């Protein structure tokens, strides 16, 4: 028994073809939207590529761009088929291509669903990428004279100002890295010498943060040096007082920014997938309803359309049988090639004995 069998007359077939033509062109615009989202996300990721550890994060925007291009191509082609289906003479040239095209549409819909899921599931990978990238960025903050790293200070400062964040996980991360260049240290000073000698790595570590960590909304002038020294500042207790620094880490801020963006894009792609699925079902009904016309010379006659010619269970069983037959055929071919190889190897040995 066919799955989702529907009876059609000429009027219904025409309405279905016209509706599908419109839906396909709407899907082309949806493809342009998906392409644009992928391009926008790629640009946003490239803006902060210096604080990202690897290029895996570009998998999502690249996938969105590819899906957008494929959506425009597939739906533009389907729109042409639906338009020509109104004329039996024009539709005949598309008949041999429809089954392969439907198989490609099915694979395409699986890919769209996969990309939508990836948009929701990339948070973990993005978090580790940002954590390592920000850690490296903070380490190279002081290298303003080193080629290839001279812009890192500006990048980190602009990032902390824009996202109202400080450090990787928080402002204390700056206490663990030397963020002041040796160029601006007075090595004749006893304080500088003592600080450098106080750790095994010979770094100049201070309980201070760059200016970009300061919160301009705070009524008190920014305390960015000797943050943990209560006696260095009047009426100050860093453990109880609300500091005039950004308390949120930049990893959390960037992760929230990109995750919310990708979740929104994932929801849009999911809606596109649902719409594309309806278009594919409609195209299949149109294809089968035109194929099953009993008398092609009488376009007014009724016909039946379906999604699957047999039930879902029978279709799956026949597909498995086909796969088994293909596997056996490949095995027979491999055995035959192996036997030919053995005979070829024995032939020269016989000739040598004679």
Short mmCIF file of C-alpha atoms in Angstrom, two decimals:
data_model
loop_
_atom_site.label_atom_id
_atom_site.label_comp_id
_atom_site.label_asym_id
_atom_site.label_seq_id
_atom_site.Cartn_x
_atom_site.Cartn_y
_atom_site.Cartn_z
CA UNK A 1 0.00 0.00 0.00
CA UNK A 2 1.38 3.40 -1.02
CA UNK A 3 2.30 5.91 1.68
CA UNK A 4 0.18 9.12 1.74
CA UNK A 5 -1.76 8.35 -1.44
CA UNK A 6 -3.73 11.35 -2.77
CA UNK A 7 -6.08 11.58 -5.76
CA UNK A 8 -5.57 14.47 -8.19
CA UNK A 9 -7.53 15.92 -11.10
CA UNK A 10 -6.09 18.45 -13.51
CA UNK A 11 -7.20 21.42 -11.40
CA UNK A 12 -5.50 20.06 -8.28
CA UNK A 13 -2.32 19.25 -10.19
CA UNK A 14 -2.16 22.79 -11.56
CA UNK A 15 -2.73 24.30 -8.11
CA UNK A 16 -0.04 22.04 -6.62
CA UNK A 17 2.45 22.98 -9.36
CA UNK A 18 1.75 26.71 -8.93
CA UNK A 19 1.99 26.49 -5.14
CA UNK A 20 5.26 24.57 -5.34
CA UNK A 21 6.67 27.07 -7.84
CA UNK A 22 5.98 29.88 -5.34
CA UNK A 23 7.36 27.86 -2.40
CA UNK A 24 10.54 27.05 -4.32
CA UNK A 25 11.23 30.71 -4.99
CA UNK A 26 10.56 31.50 -1.34
CA UNK A 27 13.10 28.77 -0.55
CA UNK A 28 15.60 30.50 -2.85
CA UNK A 29 15.23 33.64 -0.71
CA UNK A 30 15.59 31.46 2.40
CA UNK A 31 18.82 30.11 0.89
CA UNK A 32 20.06 33.67 0.39
CA UNK A 33 19.22 34.35 4.06
CA UNK A 34 21.18 31.25 5.21
CA UNK A 35 24.12 32.27 2.99
CA UNK A 36 24.04 35.80 4.46
CA UNK A 37 23.96 34.45 8.03
CA UNK A 38 26.98 32.24 7.32
CA UNK A 39 28.87 35.16 5.78
CA UNK A 40 28.03 37.43 8.73
CA UNK A 41 29.13 34.80 11.27
CA UNK A 42 32.37 34.19 9.37
CA UNK A 43 33.16 37.92 9.39
CA UNK A 44 32.39 38.15 13.13
CA UNK A 45 34.68 35.19 13.86
CA UNK A 46 37.46 36.61 11.69
CA UNK A 47 37.30 39.89 13.61
CA UNK A 48 38.46 38.03 16.73
CA UNK A 49 40.50 35.25 15.12
CA UNK A 50 43.56 36.43 17.09
CA UNK A 51 41.94 35.30 20.35
CA UNK A 52 40.79 31.93 18.96
CA UNK A 53 43.05 28.93 19.11
CA UNK A 54 42.09 27.13 15.89
CA UNK A 55 39.98 27.33 12.73
CA UNK A 56 37.42 24.66 13.76
CA UNK A 57 35.01 27.42 14.75
CA UNK A 58 34.70 28.33 11.05
CA UNK A 59 33.00 24.98 10.31
CA UNK A 60 29.57 26.43 11.15
CA UNK A 61 29.75 29.57 8.93
CA UNK A 62 31.30 27.55 6.07
CA UNK A 63 28.47 25.00 6.35
CA UNK A 64 25.85 27.77 6.36
CA UNK A 65 27.40 29.37 3.27
CA UNK A 66 27.45 26.00 1.46
CA UNK A 67 23.85 25.19 2.44
CA UNK A 68 22.73 28.63 1.26
CA UNK A 69 24.32 28.13 -2.18
CA UNK A 70 22.91 24.59 -2.52
CA UNK A 71 19.46 25.77 -1.44
CA UNK A 72 19.40 28.44 -4.14
CA UNK A 73 20.56 25.94 -6.78
CA UNK A 74 18.19 23.10 -5.81
CA UNK A 75 15.12 25.29 -5.38
CA UNK A 76 15.77 27.29 -8.54
CA UNK A 77 15.94 24.00 -10.46
CA UNK A 78 12.78 22.70 -8.75
CA UNK A 79 10.96 25.93 -9.58
CA UNK A 80 11.74 25.38 -13.27
CA UNK A 81 10.43 21.79 -13.06
CA UNK A 82 7.19 22.93 -11.41
CA UNK A 83 6.71 25.63 -14.06
CA UNK A 84 7.26 23.17 -16.92
CA UNK A 85 4.99 20.55 -15.33
CA UNK A 86 2.01 22.65 -16.44
CA UNK A 87 2.94 21.75 -20.04
CA UNK A 88 3.13 17.93 -20.62
CA UNK A 89 5.42 18.41 -23.63
CA UNK A 90 7.97 20.38 -21.58
CA UNK A 91 7.65 18.11 -18.57
CA UNK A 92 8.68 15.00 -20.55
CA UNK A 93 12.32 16.15 -20.73
CA UNK A 94 12.53 16.32 -16.90
CA UNK A 95 11.09 12.84 -16.20
CA UNK A 96 14.42 10.93 -16.35
CA UNK A 97 16.02 13.42 -13.92
CA UNK A 98 13.29 13.49 -11.29
CA UNK A 99 14.19 10.33 -9.33
CA UNK A 100 17.89 11.23 -8.98
CA UNK A 101 16.87 14.79 -8.15
CA UNK A 102 14.49 13.60 -5.40
CA UNK A 103 17.29 11.46 -3.92
CA UNK A 104 19.59 14.51 -3.90
CA UNK A 105 16.84 16.59 -2.27
CA UNK A 106 16.51 13.97 0.47
CA UNK A 107 20.27 14.06 1.15
CA UNK A 108 20.21 17.85 1.06
CA UNK A 109 17.47 17.95 3.72
CA UNK A 110 19.51 15.61 5.93
CA UNK A 111 22.49 17.97 5.58
CA UNK A 112 20.37 21.02 6.48
CA UNK A 113 19.13 19.26 9.62
CA UNK A 114 22.71 18.30 10.51
CA UNK A 115 23.90 21.92 10.09
CA UNK A 116 21.02 23.15 12.29
CA UNK A 117 22.08 20.71 15.04
CA UNK A 118 25.73 21.77 14.73
CA UNK A 119 24.70 25.40 15.32
CA UNK A 120 23.25 24.35 18.69
CA UNK A 121 26.07 21.94 19.64
CA UNK A 122 29.18 24.02 18.87
CA UNK A 123 29.23 25.69 22.30
CA UNK A 124 31.67 23.19 23.87
CA UNK A 125 34.18 23.39 21.03
CA UNK A 126 33.90 27.18 20.90
CA UNK A 127 34.47 27.44 24.66
CA UNK A 128 37.78 25.53 24.56
CA UNK A 129 38.88 27.50 21.47
CA UNK A 130 38.21 30.82 23.19
CA UNK A 131 39.79 29.76 26.49
CA UNK A 132 43.11 28.81 24.86
CA UNK A 133 43.04 31.71 22.40
CA UNK A 134 42.45 34.32 25.11
CA UNK A 135 45.15 32.77 27.27
CA UNK A 136 47.65 33.11 24.42
CA UNK A 137 46.42 36.62 23.63
CA UNK A 138 47.00 37.77 27.20
CA UNK A 139 50.47 36.20 27.16
CA UNK A 140 51.38 38.20 24.04
CA UNK A 141 49.73 41.44 25.24
CA UNK A 142 53.10 42.98 26.10
CA UNK A 143 54.77 42.09 22.76
CA UNK A 144 54.09 45.43 21.11
CA UNK A 145 57.51 45.38 19.39
CA UNK A 146 57.29 41.77 18.12
CA UNK A 147 56.27 41.31 14.44
CA UNK A 148 53.00 39.44 14.15
CA UNK A 149 52.00 40.25 17.73
CA UNK A 150 52.28 44.03 17.78
CA UNK A 151 48.51 44.47 17.41
CA UNK A 152 47.58 42.02 20.19
CA UNK A 153 47.48 44.76 22.85
CA UNK A 154 45.02 46.80 20.82
CA UNK A 155 42.94 43.69 20.06
CA UNK A 156 42.64 42.70 23.73
CA UNK A 157 41.95 46.27 24.87
CA UNK A 158 39.22 46.80 22.27
CA UNK A 159 37.74 43.40 23.12
CA UNK A 160 37.55 44.18 26.86
CA UNK A 161 36.03 47.61 26.22
CA UNK A 162 33.46 46.36 23.69
CA UNK A 163 32.32 43.31 25.66
CA UNK A 164 32.75 44.89 29.12
CA UNK A 165 34.93 42.04 30.32
CA UNK A 166 38.35 41.52 31.90
CA UNK A 167 40.82 38.65 31.48
CA UNK A 168 40.00 35.12 30.43
CA UNK A 169 37.84 33.97 33.36
CA UNK A 170 38.11 37.22 35.36
CA UNK A 171 40.39 40.14 36.26
CA UNK A 172 42.65 37.91 38.43
CA UNK A 173 43.97 36.22 35.28
CA UNK A 174 46.08 39.35 34.65
CA UNK A 175 47.91 38.74 37.94
CA UNK A 176 49.40 35.53 36.44
CA UNK A 177 50.92 37.03 33.26
CA UNK A 178 53.46 39.75 32.64
CA UNK A 179 51.42 42.19 30.62
CA UNK A 180 53.85 45.13 30.93
CA UNK A 181 56.63 45.08 28.33
CA UNK A 182 60.27 44.98 29.54
CA UNK A 183 60.75 48.08 27.45
CA UNK A 184 58.83 50.09 30.04
CA UNK A 185 60.46 48.59 33.15
CA UNK A 186 63.27 50.29 35.06
CA UNK A 187 65.60 47.38 35.84
CA UNK A 188 67.69 49.59 38.11
CA UNK A 189 64.70 49.87 40.45
CA UNK A 190 64.79 47.62 43.55
CA UNK A 191 61.03 47.01 43.34
CA UNK A 192 61.30 45.75 39.75
CA UNK A 193 64.26 43.50 40.63
CA UNK A 194 62.46 42.06 43.65
CA UNK A 195 59.32 41.30 41.70
CA UNK A 196 61.28 39.55 38.92
CA UNK A 197 63.25 37.49 41.47
CA UNK A 198 60.07 36.57 43.37
CA UNK A 199 59.01 33.97 40.73
CA UNK A 200 60.95 31.16 39.05
CA UNK A 201 60.04 32.30 35.52
CA UNK A 202 61.64 35.70 36.01
CA UNK A 203 58.48 37.59 35.06
CA UNK A 204 57.32 40.99 36.30
CA UNK A 205 53.98 40.07 37.89
CA UNK A 206 51.75 42.68 39.51
CA UNK A 207 48.30 42.70 41.06
CA UNK A 208 47.10 45.09 38.38
CA UNK A 209 45.11 45.05 35.14
CA UNK A 210 45.18 47.01 31.86
CA UNK A 211 43.13 50.21 31.65
CA UNK A 212 40.56 48.51 29.41
CA UNK A 213 39.34 46.51 32.42
CA UNK A 214 38.06 49.68 34.12
CA UNK A 215 34.32 50.20 34.39
CA UNK A 216 33.58 53.84 33.44
CA UNK A 217 30.23 53.67 35.25
CA UNK A 218 31.95 53.39 38.62
CA UNK A 219 31.83 56.63 40.67
CA UNK A 220 35.32 56.01 42.05
CA UNK A 221 38.42 56.63 39.90
CA UNK A 222 39.68 53.37 38.48
CA UNK A 223 41.95 51.32 40.72
CA UNK A 224 43.92 49.20 38.28
CA UNK A 225 47.17 48.80 40.23
CA UNK A 226 47.73 47.25 43.68
CA UNK A 227 44.18 45.94 43.55
CA UNK A 228 44.71 43.52 46.45
CA UNK A 229 46.60 46.06 48.61
CA UNK A 230 44.04 47.73 50.89
CA UNK A 231 46.58 50.10 52.44
CA UNK A 232 47.53 51.56 49.05
CA UNK A 233 44.11 53.20 48.65
CA UNK A 234 41.96 55.29 50.97
CA UNK A 235 38.78 53.69 52.32
CA UNK A 236 39.24 50.55 50.27
CA UNK A 237 38.72 46.84 50.86
CA UNK A 238 39.03 44.74 47.73
CA UNK A 239 37.35 41.72 49.35
CA UNK A 240 34.14 43.46 50.37
CA UNK A 241 33.93 46.53 48.14
CA UNK A 242 32.48 46.30 44.66
CA UNK A 243 35.50 46.82 42.42
CA UNK A 244 35.38 49.37 39.63
CA UNK A 245 36.57 46.72 37.13
CA UNK A 246 34.64 44.48 34.79
CA UNK A 247 34.05 41.29 36.78
CA UNK A 248 32.98 39.06 33.91
CA UNK A 249 35.68 37.17 32.00
CA UNK A 250 36.00 37.68 28.24
CA UNK A 251 35.64 33.95 27.56
CA UNK A 252 32.16 33.98 29.10
CA UNK A 253 31.25 37.23 27.32
CA UNK A 254 32.37 36.01 23.87
CA UNK A 255 30.87 32.58 24.42
CA UNK A 256 27.49 34.12 25.26
CA UNK A 257 27.73 36.42 22.22
CA UNK A 258 28.57 33.71 19.70
CA UNK A 259 26.38 31.02 21.28
CA UNK A 260 23.26 33.20 21.21
CA UNK A 261 24.07 34.17 17.62
CA UNK A 262 24.53 30.54 16.51
CA UNK A 263 21.43 29.40 18.43
CA UNK A 264 19.35 32.01 16.58
CA UNK A 265 20.86 30.91 13.27
CA UNK A 266 20.22 27.27 14.18
CA UNK A 267 16.53 28.05 14.81
CA UNK A 268 16.29 29.81 11.43
CA UNK A 269 17.99 26.88 9.65
CA UNK A 270 15.61 24.48 11.42
CA UNK A 271 12.63 26.46 10.08
CA UNK A 272 14.19 26.38 6.60
CA UNK A 273 14.59 22.59 6.95
CA UNK A 274 10.89 22.19 7.85
CA UNK A 275 9.88 24.36 4.87
CA UNK A 276 12.22 22.45 2.54
CA UNK A 277 10.74 19.15 3.76
CA UNK A 278 7.23 20.32 2.81
CA UNK A 279 8.54 21.41 -0.60
CA UNK A 280 10.16 18.00 -1.13
CA UNK A 281 6.95 16.16 -0.18
CA UNK A 282 4.92 18.38 -2.51
CA UNK A 283 7.36 17.84 -5.36
CA UNK A 284 7.18 14.09 -4.85
CA UNK A 285 3.36 14.19 -4.96
CA UNK A 286 3.47 16.26 -8.15
CA UNK A 287 5.99 13.90 -9.74
CA UNK A 288 4.03 10.71 -8.95
CA UNK A 289 0.66 12.26 -9.86
CA UNK A 290 1.99 13.18 -13.31
CA UNK A 291 3.69 9.79 -13.74
CA UNK A 292 0.50 7.88 -12.91
CA UNK A 293 -1.76 9.59 -15.48
CA UNK A 294 -3.44 6.66 -17.24
CA UNK A 295 -3.96 8.46 -20.54
CA UNK A 296 -1.26 11.08 -21.27
CA UNK A 297 -3.31 12.36 -24.22
CA UNK A 298 -6.12 13.28 -21.84
CA UNK A 299 -4.64 15.75 -19.32
CA UNK A 300 -8.04 16.14 -17.65
CA UNK A 301 -8.10 12.56 -16.33
CA UNK A 302 -7.56 11.77 -12.66
CA UNK A 303 -4.35 10.34 -11.23
CA UNK A 304 -2.86 9.34 -7.92
CA UNK A 305 0.16 10.76 -6.16
CA UNK A 306 2.11 9.26 -3.25
CA UNK A 307 5.24 9.69 -1.20
CA UNK A 308 6.34 6.03 -1.33
CA UNK A 309 4.97 3.50 -3.79
CA UNK A 310 4.90 0.86 -1.03
CA UNK A 311 4.56 1.09 2.72
CA UNK A 312 7.50 2.37 4.77
CA UNK A 313 8.26 -1.16 6.04
CA UNK A 314 8.27 -2.66 2.53
CA UNK A 315 10.39 0.20 1.18
CA UNK A 316 13.00 -0.27 3.90
CA UNK A 317 13.01 -4.05 3.33
CA UNK A 318 13.55 -3.65 -0.41
CA UNK A 319 16.30 -1.08 0.21
CA UNK A 320 18.10 -3.49 2.56
CA UNK A 321 17.76 -6.31 0.00
CA UNK A 322 19.25 -4.08 -2.68
CA UNK A 323 22.18 -3.22 -0.41
CA UNK A 324 22.74 -6.91 0.36
CA UNK A 325 22.72 -7.77 -3.36
CA UNK A 326 25.21 -4.98 -4.05
CA UNK A 327 27.44 -6.30 -1.26
CA UNK A 328 27.31 -9.85 -2.62
CA UNK A 329 28.02 -8.62 -6.15
CA UNK A 330 31.06 -6.68 -4.95
CA UNK A 331 32.27 -9.75 -3.04
CA UNK A 332 31.93 -11.97 -6.14
CA UNK A 333 33.88 -9.42 -8.19
CA UNK A 334 36.62 -9.26 -5.54
CA UNK A 335 36.85 -13.09 -5.44
CA UNK A 336 37.03 -13.24 -9.23
CA UNK A 337 39.83 -10.65 -9.32
CA UNK A 338 41.69 -12.57 -6.60
CA UNK A 339 41.39 -15.83 -8.57
CA UNK A 340 42.68 -14.12 -11.73
CA UNK A 341 45.63 -12.75 -9.75
CA UNK A 342 46.51 -16.23 -8.46
CA UNK A 343 46.35 -17.73 -11.97
CA UNK A 344 48.53 -14.90 -13.28
CA UNK A 345 51.07 -15.61 -10.54
CA UNK A 346 51.18 -19.34 -11.30
CA UNK A 347 51.56 -19.01 -15.06
CA UNK A 348 55.16 -17.68 -15.09
CA UNK A 349 56.23 -20.43 -12.62
CA UNK A 350 55.01 -23.19 -15.01
CA UNK A 351 56.80 -21.58 -17.93
CA UNK A 352 60.08 -21.51 -16.01
CA UNK A 353 59.92 -25.26 -15.15
CA UNK A 354 59.33 -26.21 -18.79
#
